Short mmCIF file of C-alpha atoms in Angstrom, two decimals:
data_model
loop_
_atom_site.label_atom_id
_atom_site.label_comp_id
_atom_site.label_asym_id
_atom_site.label_seq_id
_atom_site.Cartn_x
_atom_site.Cartn_y
_atom_site.Cartn_z
CA MET A 1 -49.33 166.56 149.52
CA SER A 2 -52.56 167.31 151.32
CA ALA A 3 -55.89 165.60 150.74
CA THR A 4 -57.58 168.59 152.39
CA ARG A 5 -56.02 170.94 149.84
CA LEU A 6 -57.24 168.77 146.95
CA LEU A 7 -60.73 168.37 148.39
CA VAL A 8 -61.14 172.10 149.13
CA LEU A 9 -60.03 173.08 145.63
CA GLY A 10 -62.31 170.39 144.20
CA ALA A 11 -65.31 171.52 146.23
CA VAL A 12 -64.90 175.18 145.33
CA ARG A 13 -64.44 174.15 141.70
CA GLY A 14 -67.53 171.97 141.84
CA PHE A 15 -69.73 174.70 143.32
CA GLY A 16 -68.20 177.47 141.23
CA ARG A 17 -68.41 179.77 144.24
CA ALA A 18 -68.58 178.57 147.83
CA HIS A 19 -68.12 179.68 151.41
CA GLY A 20 -66.39 177.65 154.12
CA TYR A 21 -69.53 176.29 155.71
CA LEU A 22 -70.82 175.02 152.35
CA VAL A 23 -67.50 173.29 151.60
CA ARG A 24 -67.40 171.80 155.11
CA THR A 25 -71.00 170.58 154.97
CA GLU A 26 -70.54 169.01 151.54
CA LEU A 27 -67.37 167.17 152.49
CA LEU A 28 -68.95 166.05 155.75
CA THR A 29 -71.83 164.44 153.81
CA TRP A 30 -69.21 162.48 151.90
CA GLY A 31 -67.62 161.24 155.15
CA ALA A 32 -64.30 162.85 154.21
CA ASP A 33 -63.42 163.17 157.88
CA GLU A 34 -63.21 159.35 157.95
CA TRP A 35 -61.48 158.47 154.70
CA ALA A 36 -59.37 161.54 153.87
CA ASN A 37 -58.15 162.60 157.31
CA VAL A 38 -59.83 166.02 156.94
CA LYS A 39 -59.69 168.06 160.11
CA TRP A 40 -62.55 170.54 160.08
CA GLY A 41 -60.62 173.36 161.72
CA SER A 42 -57.93 173.05 159.06
CA LEU A 43 -60.51 173.41 156.32
CA TYR A 44 -61.09 177.10 157.03
CA HIS A 45 -57.35 177.62 157.33
CA ALA A 46 -56.92 175.86 153.97
CA LEU A 47 -59.42 178.22 152.33
CA ARG A 48 -57.58 181.29 153.64
CA GLN A 49 -54.18 179.85 152.73
CA LEU A 50 -55.29 178.88 149.22
CA ALA A 51 -56.57 182.44 148.74
CA LYS A 52 -53.28 183.83 150.07
CA ASP A 53 -51.42 181.57 147.61
CA GLY A 54 -53.51 182.93 144.72
CA LEU A 55 -55.31 179.63 144.09
CA LEU A 56 -58.67 180.91 145.32
CA ARG A 57 -60.19 184.36 145.05
CA ALA A 58 -61.77 185.59 148.31
CA ILE A 59 -64.94 187.63 147.86
CA ASP A 60 -66.46 189.53 150.79
CA VAL A 61 -70.23 189.10 150.73
CA PRO A 62 -71.97 192.39 151.61
CA ASP A 63 -74.53 192.35 154.43
CA SER A 64 -73.62 188.77 155.39
CA GLY A 65 -72.03 189.31 158.75
CA GLY A 66 -68.50 188.79 157.45
CA ARG A 67 -69.02 185.76 155.21
CA VAL A 68 -66.39 185.22 152.55
CA ASP A 69 -67.07 183.30 149.36
CA TYR A 70 -64.30 181.72 147.31
CA GLU A 71 -63.82 181.11 143.61
CA LEU A 72 -61.10 179.11 141.90
CA THR A 73 -58.47 181.11 140.03
CA GLU A 74 -56.79 179.84 136.88
CA ALA A 75 -53.76 178.90 139.00
CA GLY A 76 -56.12 177.13 141.41
CA ASP A 77 -57.62 175.08 138.60
CA GLU A 78 -54.12 174.09 137.47
CA GLU A 79 -53.18 173.12 141.04
CA PHE A 80 -56.41 171.12 141.43
CA PHE A 81 -55.62 169.05 138.36
CA ARG A 82 -51.95 168.64 139.35
CA LEU A 83 -52.97 167.32 142.78
CA LEU A 84 -55.71 165.11 141.33
CA ARG A 85 -53.40 163.56 138.76
CA THR A 86 -50.68 162.95 141.34
CA ALA A 87 -53.19 161.40 143.76
CA LEU A 88 -54.28 158.88 141.15
CA VAL A 89 -50.82 157.98 139.86
CA ARG A 90 -48.66 157.82 142.97
CA PRO A 91 -49.14 154.84 145.28
CA GLU A 92 -48.62 155.94 148.88
CA LEU A 93 -48.87 154.10 152.18
CA ARG A 94 -51.51 156.57 153.44
CA PRO A 95 -54.75 156.22 151.48
CA ASP A 96 -56.06 159.78 152.01
CA MET A 97 -54.74 161.21 148.73
CA LEU A 98 -56.05 158.31 146.68
CA THR A 99 -59.46 158.52 148.32
CA ALA A 100 -59.59 162.28 147.69
CA GLY A 101 -58.57 161.66 144.08
CA LEU A 102 -61.27 159.02 143.66
CA ALA A 103 -63.91 161.35 145.10
CA LEU A 104 -63.00 163.89 142.40
CA LEU A 105 -62.26 161.40 139.59
CA PRO A 106 -65.15 162.59 137.35
CA ALA A 107 -63.33 165.92 136.86
CA LEU A 108 -61.10 164.06 134.41
CA SER A 109 -61.96 162.74 130.99
CA ARG A 110 -62.40 158.98 130.78
CA ALA A 111 -59.27 158.62 128.65
CA GLU A 112 -57.10 160.61 131.05
CA ALA A 113 -58.43 158.80 134.11
CA ILE A 114 -57.64 155.44 132.50
CA GLU A 115 -54.16 156.63 131.48
CA LEU A 116 -53.39 157.84 135.02
CA LEU A 117 -54.68 154.64 136.59
CA GLU A 118 -52.59 152.57 134.17
CA LYS A 119 -49.53 154.51 135.39
CA ARG A 120 -50.59 153.76 138.98
CA LEU A 121 -50.94 150.07 138.11
CA HIS A 122 -47.45 150.03 136.60
CA ALA A 123 -46.01 151.75 139.71
CA LEU A 124 -47.75 149.24 141.99
CA GLU A 125 -46.53 146.25 139.99
CA SER A 126 -42.96 147.63 139.85
CA GLY A 127 -43.08 148.40 143.56
CA ARG A 128 -44.22 144.88 144.39
CA ALA A 129 -41.39 143.39 142.32
CA ASP A 130 -38.86 145.68 144.04
CA ILE A 131 -40.09 144.71 147.51
CA ILE A 132 -39.88 141.01 146.67
CA GLU A 133 -36.39 141.38 145.23
CA GLN A 134 -35.08 143.49 148.13
CA THR A 135 -36.49 141.26 150.85
CA SER A 136 -36.07 137.78 149.37
CA ALA A 137 -32.87 137.17 151.31
CA TRP A 138 -34.06 138.70 154.60
CA THR A 139 -33.15 136.55 157.60
CA ASP A 140 -32.67 138.53 160.81
CA PRO A 141 -34.79 139.31 162.71
CA GLY A 142 -37.15 136.83 161.09
CA HIS A 143 -40.41 138.45 162.20
CA VAL A 144 -39.62 141.58 160.15
CA GLN A 145 -40.34 139.46 157.06
CA GLU A 146 -44.01 139.74 158.07
CA LEU A 147 -43.83 143.48 157.41
CA PHE A 148 -42.43 142.87 153.95
CA ASP A 149 -45.11 140.27 153.29
CA LEU A 150 -47.75 142.80 154.30
CA TRP A 151 -46.32 145.35 151.84
CA VAL A 152 -46.37 142.78 149.04
CA HIS A 153 -49.94 141.82 149.93
CA ASN A 154 -51.14 145.46 150.04
CA THR A 155 -49.39 146.26 146.78
CA SER A 156 -50.90 143.18 145.11
CA SER A 157 -54.42 143.98 146.29
CA GLY A 158 -53.96 147.63 145.25
CA ALA A 159 -52.92 146.47 141.78
CA ASP A 160 -55.92 144.13 141.54
CA TRP A 161 -58.32 146.91 142.57
CA THR A 162 -56.71 149.40 140.15
CA ARG A 163 -56.94 146.87 137.31
CA GLY A 164 -60.65 146.42 138.08
CA LEU A 165 -61.33 150.17 138.11
CA ILE A 166 -59.58 150.54 134.76
CA GLU A 167 -61.79 147.79 133.33
CA ARG A 168 -64.94 149.40 134.77
CA LEU A 169 -64.01 152.79 133.30
CA LYS A 170 -63.26 151.21 129.91
CA ALA A 171 -66.70 149.56 130.08
CA GLY A 172 -68.35 152.96 130.60
CA ALA A 173 -68.78 153.12 134.39
CA HIS A 174 -69.27 156.61 135.84
CA THR A 175 -69.97 159.85 134.02
CA MET A 176 -66.70 161.60 133.36
CA ALA A 177 -65.79 165.17 132.37
CA GLY A 178 -66.98 166.09 128.91
CA GLU A 179 -69.67 163.39 128.80
CA ASP A 180 -72.47 165.41 130.39
CA PRO A 181 -72.45 169.23 130.56
CA ALA A 182 -74.18 169.05 133.96
CA GLY A 183 -72.14 166.10 135.21
CA PHE A 184 -70.52 165.94 138.63
CA GLY A 185 -67.03 166.67 137.31
CA MET A 186 -67.95 169.87 135.52
CA PRO A 187 -67.12 173.20 137.22
CA GLY A 188 -70.00 175.00 138.88
CA THR A 189 -72.47 172.11 138.57
CA TRP A 190 -72.65 170.97 142.18
CA THR A 191 -75.58 171.56 144.41
CA PRO A 192 -75.22 171.06 148.17
CA THR A 193 -75.17 167.41 149.29
CA GLN A 194 -75.33 166.21 145.71
CA VAL A 195 -73.27 163.12 146.49
#
């Protein structure tokens, strides 16, 4: 799964209609090159590929010197939400999908975001228990136990952080989809460098 794909779909969704430079500039202001492993050359390729896949609609802009704008298709909106939900639920060793999912979290209702994060918490807690069980008898080579200990530590801290985010959302933190018609998570409401 690609964080770039999720972020591009999310940005086009947020703007309603966007060209590559606008998407690139917006994601750059977020620092997505640092936390989501976005490669700027791949962003333009992603836009073209998403259009080829029927997830974006490419619109030639007359008298613009060849600029192409993009709009989300119905299939693109479905793919955006599929990727977003998966990013929030599935613990992975690489953080880029989770960070992309968090950047687009307000596209979900509060109830759905909490439900997805509770599934993530369950997966993290189950994963930690599995690691402990599988590695409890590890003996040779002894230093490899440090790797297992690191996994347990990372899983534990991920569970603690997820539990805290769930509590913050339950307490009303962040404006989520459906709570403000002009809110960040609503399609077509973004303005450049809003974040």
